PDB file of C-alpha atoms in Angstrom:
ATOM      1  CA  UNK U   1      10.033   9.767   9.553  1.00  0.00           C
ATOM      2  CA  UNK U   2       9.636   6.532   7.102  1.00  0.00           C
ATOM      3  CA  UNK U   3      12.376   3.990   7.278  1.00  0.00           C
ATOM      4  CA  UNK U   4      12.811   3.111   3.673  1.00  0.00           C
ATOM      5  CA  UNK U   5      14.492   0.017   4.374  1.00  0.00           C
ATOM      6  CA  UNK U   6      12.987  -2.916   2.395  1.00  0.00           C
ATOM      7  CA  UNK U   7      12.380  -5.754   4.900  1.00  0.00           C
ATOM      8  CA  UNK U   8      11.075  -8.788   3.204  1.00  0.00           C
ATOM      9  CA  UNK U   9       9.747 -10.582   6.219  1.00  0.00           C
ATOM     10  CA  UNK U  10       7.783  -7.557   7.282  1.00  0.00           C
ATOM     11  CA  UNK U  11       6.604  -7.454   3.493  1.00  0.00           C
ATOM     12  CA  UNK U  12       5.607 -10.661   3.427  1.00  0.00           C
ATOM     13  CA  UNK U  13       3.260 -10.411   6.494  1.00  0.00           C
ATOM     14  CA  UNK U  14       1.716  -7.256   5.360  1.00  0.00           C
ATOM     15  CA  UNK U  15       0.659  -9.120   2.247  1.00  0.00           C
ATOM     16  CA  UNK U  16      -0.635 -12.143   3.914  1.00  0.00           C
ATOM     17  CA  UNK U  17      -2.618 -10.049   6.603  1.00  0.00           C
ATOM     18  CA  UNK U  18      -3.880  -7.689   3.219  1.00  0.00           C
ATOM     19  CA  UNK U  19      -5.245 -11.793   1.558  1.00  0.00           C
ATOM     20  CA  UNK U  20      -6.689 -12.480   5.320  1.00  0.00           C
ATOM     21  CA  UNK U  21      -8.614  -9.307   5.379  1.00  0.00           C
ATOM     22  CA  UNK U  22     -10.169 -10.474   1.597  1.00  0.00           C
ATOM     23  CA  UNK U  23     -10.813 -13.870   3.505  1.00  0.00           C
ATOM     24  CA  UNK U  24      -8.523 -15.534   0.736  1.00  0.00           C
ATOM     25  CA  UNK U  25      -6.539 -18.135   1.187  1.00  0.00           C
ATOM     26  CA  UNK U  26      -2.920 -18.419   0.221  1.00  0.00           C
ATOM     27  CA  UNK U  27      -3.799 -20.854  -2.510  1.00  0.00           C
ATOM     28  CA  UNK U  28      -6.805 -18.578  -4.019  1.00  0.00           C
ATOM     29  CA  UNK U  29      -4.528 -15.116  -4.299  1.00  0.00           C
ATOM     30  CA  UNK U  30      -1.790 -16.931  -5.939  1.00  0.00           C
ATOM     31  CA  UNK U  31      -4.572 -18.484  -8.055  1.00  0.00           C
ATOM     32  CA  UNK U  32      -5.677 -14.911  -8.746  1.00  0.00           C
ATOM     33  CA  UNK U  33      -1.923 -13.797  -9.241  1.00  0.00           C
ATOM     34  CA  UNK U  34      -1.096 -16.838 -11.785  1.00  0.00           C
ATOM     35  CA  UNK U  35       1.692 -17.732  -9.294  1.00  0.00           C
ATOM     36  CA  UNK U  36       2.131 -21.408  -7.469  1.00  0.00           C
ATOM     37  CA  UNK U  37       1.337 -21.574  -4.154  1.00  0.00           C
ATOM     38  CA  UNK U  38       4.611 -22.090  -2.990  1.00  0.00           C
ATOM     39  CA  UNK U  39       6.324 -19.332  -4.408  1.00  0.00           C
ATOM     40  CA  UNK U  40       3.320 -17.439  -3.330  1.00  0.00           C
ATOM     41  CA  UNK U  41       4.564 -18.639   0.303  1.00  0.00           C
ATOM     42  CA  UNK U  42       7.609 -17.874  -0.143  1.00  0.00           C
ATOM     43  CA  UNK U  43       6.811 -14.119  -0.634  1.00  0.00           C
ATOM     44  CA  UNK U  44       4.498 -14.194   2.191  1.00  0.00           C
ATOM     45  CA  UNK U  45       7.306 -16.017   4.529  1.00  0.00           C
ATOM     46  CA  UNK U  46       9.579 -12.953   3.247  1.00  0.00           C
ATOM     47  CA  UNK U  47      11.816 -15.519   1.936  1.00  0.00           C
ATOM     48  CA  UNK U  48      11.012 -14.384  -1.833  1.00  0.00           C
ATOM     49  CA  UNK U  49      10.613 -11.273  -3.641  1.00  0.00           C
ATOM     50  CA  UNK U  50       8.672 -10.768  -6.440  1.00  0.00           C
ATOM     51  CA  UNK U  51       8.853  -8.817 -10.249  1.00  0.00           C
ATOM     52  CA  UNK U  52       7.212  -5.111 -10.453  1.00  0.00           C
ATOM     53  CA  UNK U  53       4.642  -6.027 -12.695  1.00  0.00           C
ATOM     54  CA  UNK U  54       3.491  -9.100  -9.332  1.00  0.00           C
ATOM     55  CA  UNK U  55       4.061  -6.083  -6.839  1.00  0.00           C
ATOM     56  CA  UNK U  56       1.588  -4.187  -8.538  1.00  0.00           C
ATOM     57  CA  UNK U  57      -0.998  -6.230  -9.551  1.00  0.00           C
ATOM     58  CA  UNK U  58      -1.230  -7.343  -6.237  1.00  0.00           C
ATOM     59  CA  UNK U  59      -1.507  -4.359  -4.436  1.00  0.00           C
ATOM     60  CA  UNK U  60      -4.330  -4.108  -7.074  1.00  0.00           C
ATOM     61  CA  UNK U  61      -6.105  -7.218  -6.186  1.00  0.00           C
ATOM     62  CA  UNK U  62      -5.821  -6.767  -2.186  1.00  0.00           C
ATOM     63  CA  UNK U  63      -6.702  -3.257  -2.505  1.00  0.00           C
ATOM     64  CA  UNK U  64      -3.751  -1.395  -0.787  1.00  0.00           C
ATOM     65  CA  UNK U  65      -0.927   0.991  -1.723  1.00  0.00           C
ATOM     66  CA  UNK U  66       2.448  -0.469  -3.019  1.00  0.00           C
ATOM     67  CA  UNK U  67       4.028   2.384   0.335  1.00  0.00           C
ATOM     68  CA  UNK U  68       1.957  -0.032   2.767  1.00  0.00           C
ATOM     69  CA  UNK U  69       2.862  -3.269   1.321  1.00  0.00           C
ATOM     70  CA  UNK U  70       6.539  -1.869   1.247  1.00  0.00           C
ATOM     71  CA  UNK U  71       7.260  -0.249   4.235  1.00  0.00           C
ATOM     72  CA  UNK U  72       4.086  -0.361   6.687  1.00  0.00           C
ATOM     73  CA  UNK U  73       0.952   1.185   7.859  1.00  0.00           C
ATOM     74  CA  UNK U  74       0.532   4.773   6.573  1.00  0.00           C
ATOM     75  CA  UNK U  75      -2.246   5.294   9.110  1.00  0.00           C
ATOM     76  CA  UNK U  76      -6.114   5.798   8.553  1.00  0.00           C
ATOM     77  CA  UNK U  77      -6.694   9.302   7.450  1.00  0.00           C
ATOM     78  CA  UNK U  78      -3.595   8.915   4.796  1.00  0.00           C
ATOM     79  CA  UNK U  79      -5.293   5.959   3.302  1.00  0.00           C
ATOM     80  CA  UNK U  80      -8.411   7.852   3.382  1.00  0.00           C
ATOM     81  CA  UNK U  81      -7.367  10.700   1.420  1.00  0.00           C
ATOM     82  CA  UNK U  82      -5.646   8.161  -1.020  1.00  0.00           C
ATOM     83  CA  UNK U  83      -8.911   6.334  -1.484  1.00  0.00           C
ATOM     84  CA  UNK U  84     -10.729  10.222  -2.532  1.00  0.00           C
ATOM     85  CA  UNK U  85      -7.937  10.697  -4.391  1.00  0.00           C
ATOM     86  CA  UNK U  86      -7.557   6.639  -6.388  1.00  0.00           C
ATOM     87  CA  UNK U  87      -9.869   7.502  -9.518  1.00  0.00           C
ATOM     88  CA  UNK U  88      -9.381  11.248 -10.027  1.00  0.00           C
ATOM     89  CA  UNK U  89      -7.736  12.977 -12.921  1.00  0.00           C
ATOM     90  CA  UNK U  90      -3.801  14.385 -12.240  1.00  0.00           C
ATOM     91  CA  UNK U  91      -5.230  17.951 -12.449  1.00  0.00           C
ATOM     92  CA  UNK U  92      -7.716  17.736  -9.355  1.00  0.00           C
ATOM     93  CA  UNK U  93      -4.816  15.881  -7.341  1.00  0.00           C
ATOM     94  CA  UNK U  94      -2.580  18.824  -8.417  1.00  0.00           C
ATOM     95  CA  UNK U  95      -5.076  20.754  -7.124  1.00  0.00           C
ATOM     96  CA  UNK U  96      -5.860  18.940  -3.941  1.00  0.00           C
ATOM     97  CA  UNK U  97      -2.129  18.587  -3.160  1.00  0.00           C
ATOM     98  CA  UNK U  98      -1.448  22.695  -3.538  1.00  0.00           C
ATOM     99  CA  UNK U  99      -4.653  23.031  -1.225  1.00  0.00           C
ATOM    100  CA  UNK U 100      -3.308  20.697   1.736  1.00  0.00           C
ATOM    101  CA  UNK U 101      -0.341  22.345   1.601  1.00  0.00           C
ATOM    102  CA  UNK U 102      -1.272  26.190   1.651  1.00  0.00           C
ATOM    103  CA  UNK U 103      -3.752  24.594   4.944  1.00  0.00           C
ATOM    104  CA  UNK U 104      -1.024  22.881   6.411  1.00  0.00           C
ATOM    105  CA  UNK U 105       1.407  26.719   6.131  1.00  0.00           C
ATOM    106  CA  UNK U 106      -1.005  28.273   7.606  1.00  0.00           C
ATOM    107  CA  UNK U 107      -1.559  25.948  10.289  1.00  0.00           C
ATOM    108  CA  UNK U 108       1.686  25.891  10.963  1.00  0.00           C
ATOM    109  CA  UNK U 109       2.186  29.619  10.702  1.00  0.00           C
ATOM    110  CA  UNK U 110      -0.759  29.774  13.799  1.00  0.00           C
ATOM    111  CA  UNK U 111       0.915  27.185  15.473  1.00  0.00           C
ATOM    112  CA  UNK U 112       4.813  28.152  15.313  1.00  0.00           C
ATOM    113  CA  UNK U 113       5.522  25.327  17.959  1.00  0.00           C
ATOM    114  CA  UNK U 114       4.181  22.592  16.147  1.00  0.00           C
TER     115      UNK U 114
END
C-alpha cells in the first residue's frame, strides 16, 4: 500500500534525480521551467513547493508521472503500461482498464491464496 503522505524532501530528490537522468543541470530545467535557479533549488532541496500548473509542466518536461514525482517509484512494468497507455484516446484506456481487471479476477479466482 502507497503512503500518500507528501514529503517535500523526498519530492525534491525525485525531481533532481528525474533532471540528472535528462543530463540537465539545475540551472537549464529551471531555464526550461521559466523559474530562477534558486527557487528551482529550493524545490529540489524540498525546502519549496511549487504551483499545479509548475508540478505539471515539469513532470512534462522530465518525462515522468506527477504519482512518481509525488510519492515514489511506481515500479517498471506500471510505468510501462502508463507509457502504452500516455497518447491513447479515454475509450481504449476504458477498455484496457476493464481488460486488466477481468485478467487480474480470474487470476485471482485460480489462485485463491494470492
Amino acid at each position: 500500500m502507497r503512503d500518500d503522505t507528501l514529503d517535500k524532501k523526498n519530492v525534491g530528490q525525485r525531481i533532481r534525480a528525474a533532471r540528472e537522468r535528462n543530463h540537465w543541470t539545475r540551472e537549464e530545467l529551471a531555464e526550461k521551467m521559466d523559474l530562477s535557479v534558486n527557487t528551482m533549488a529550493e524545490i529540489e532541496l524540498g525546502r519549496s513547493g511549487t504551483r499545479l500548473e509548475n508540478l505539471i509542466r515539469l513532470c512534462r518536461l522530465l518525462e515522468v508521472s506527477a504519482d512518481y514525482i509525488l510519492f515514489g517509484d511506481v515500479g517498471p512494468a506500471v510505468q510501462r503500461v502508463t507509457d502504452l497507455l500516455r497518447d491513447r484516446d479515454e475509450e481504449t484506456v476504458r477498455v484496457v482498464e476493464q481488460t486488466v481487471e477481468a485478467l487480474l479476477r480470474a487470476l485471482d479466482a485460480q489462485h485463491p491464496e494470492n
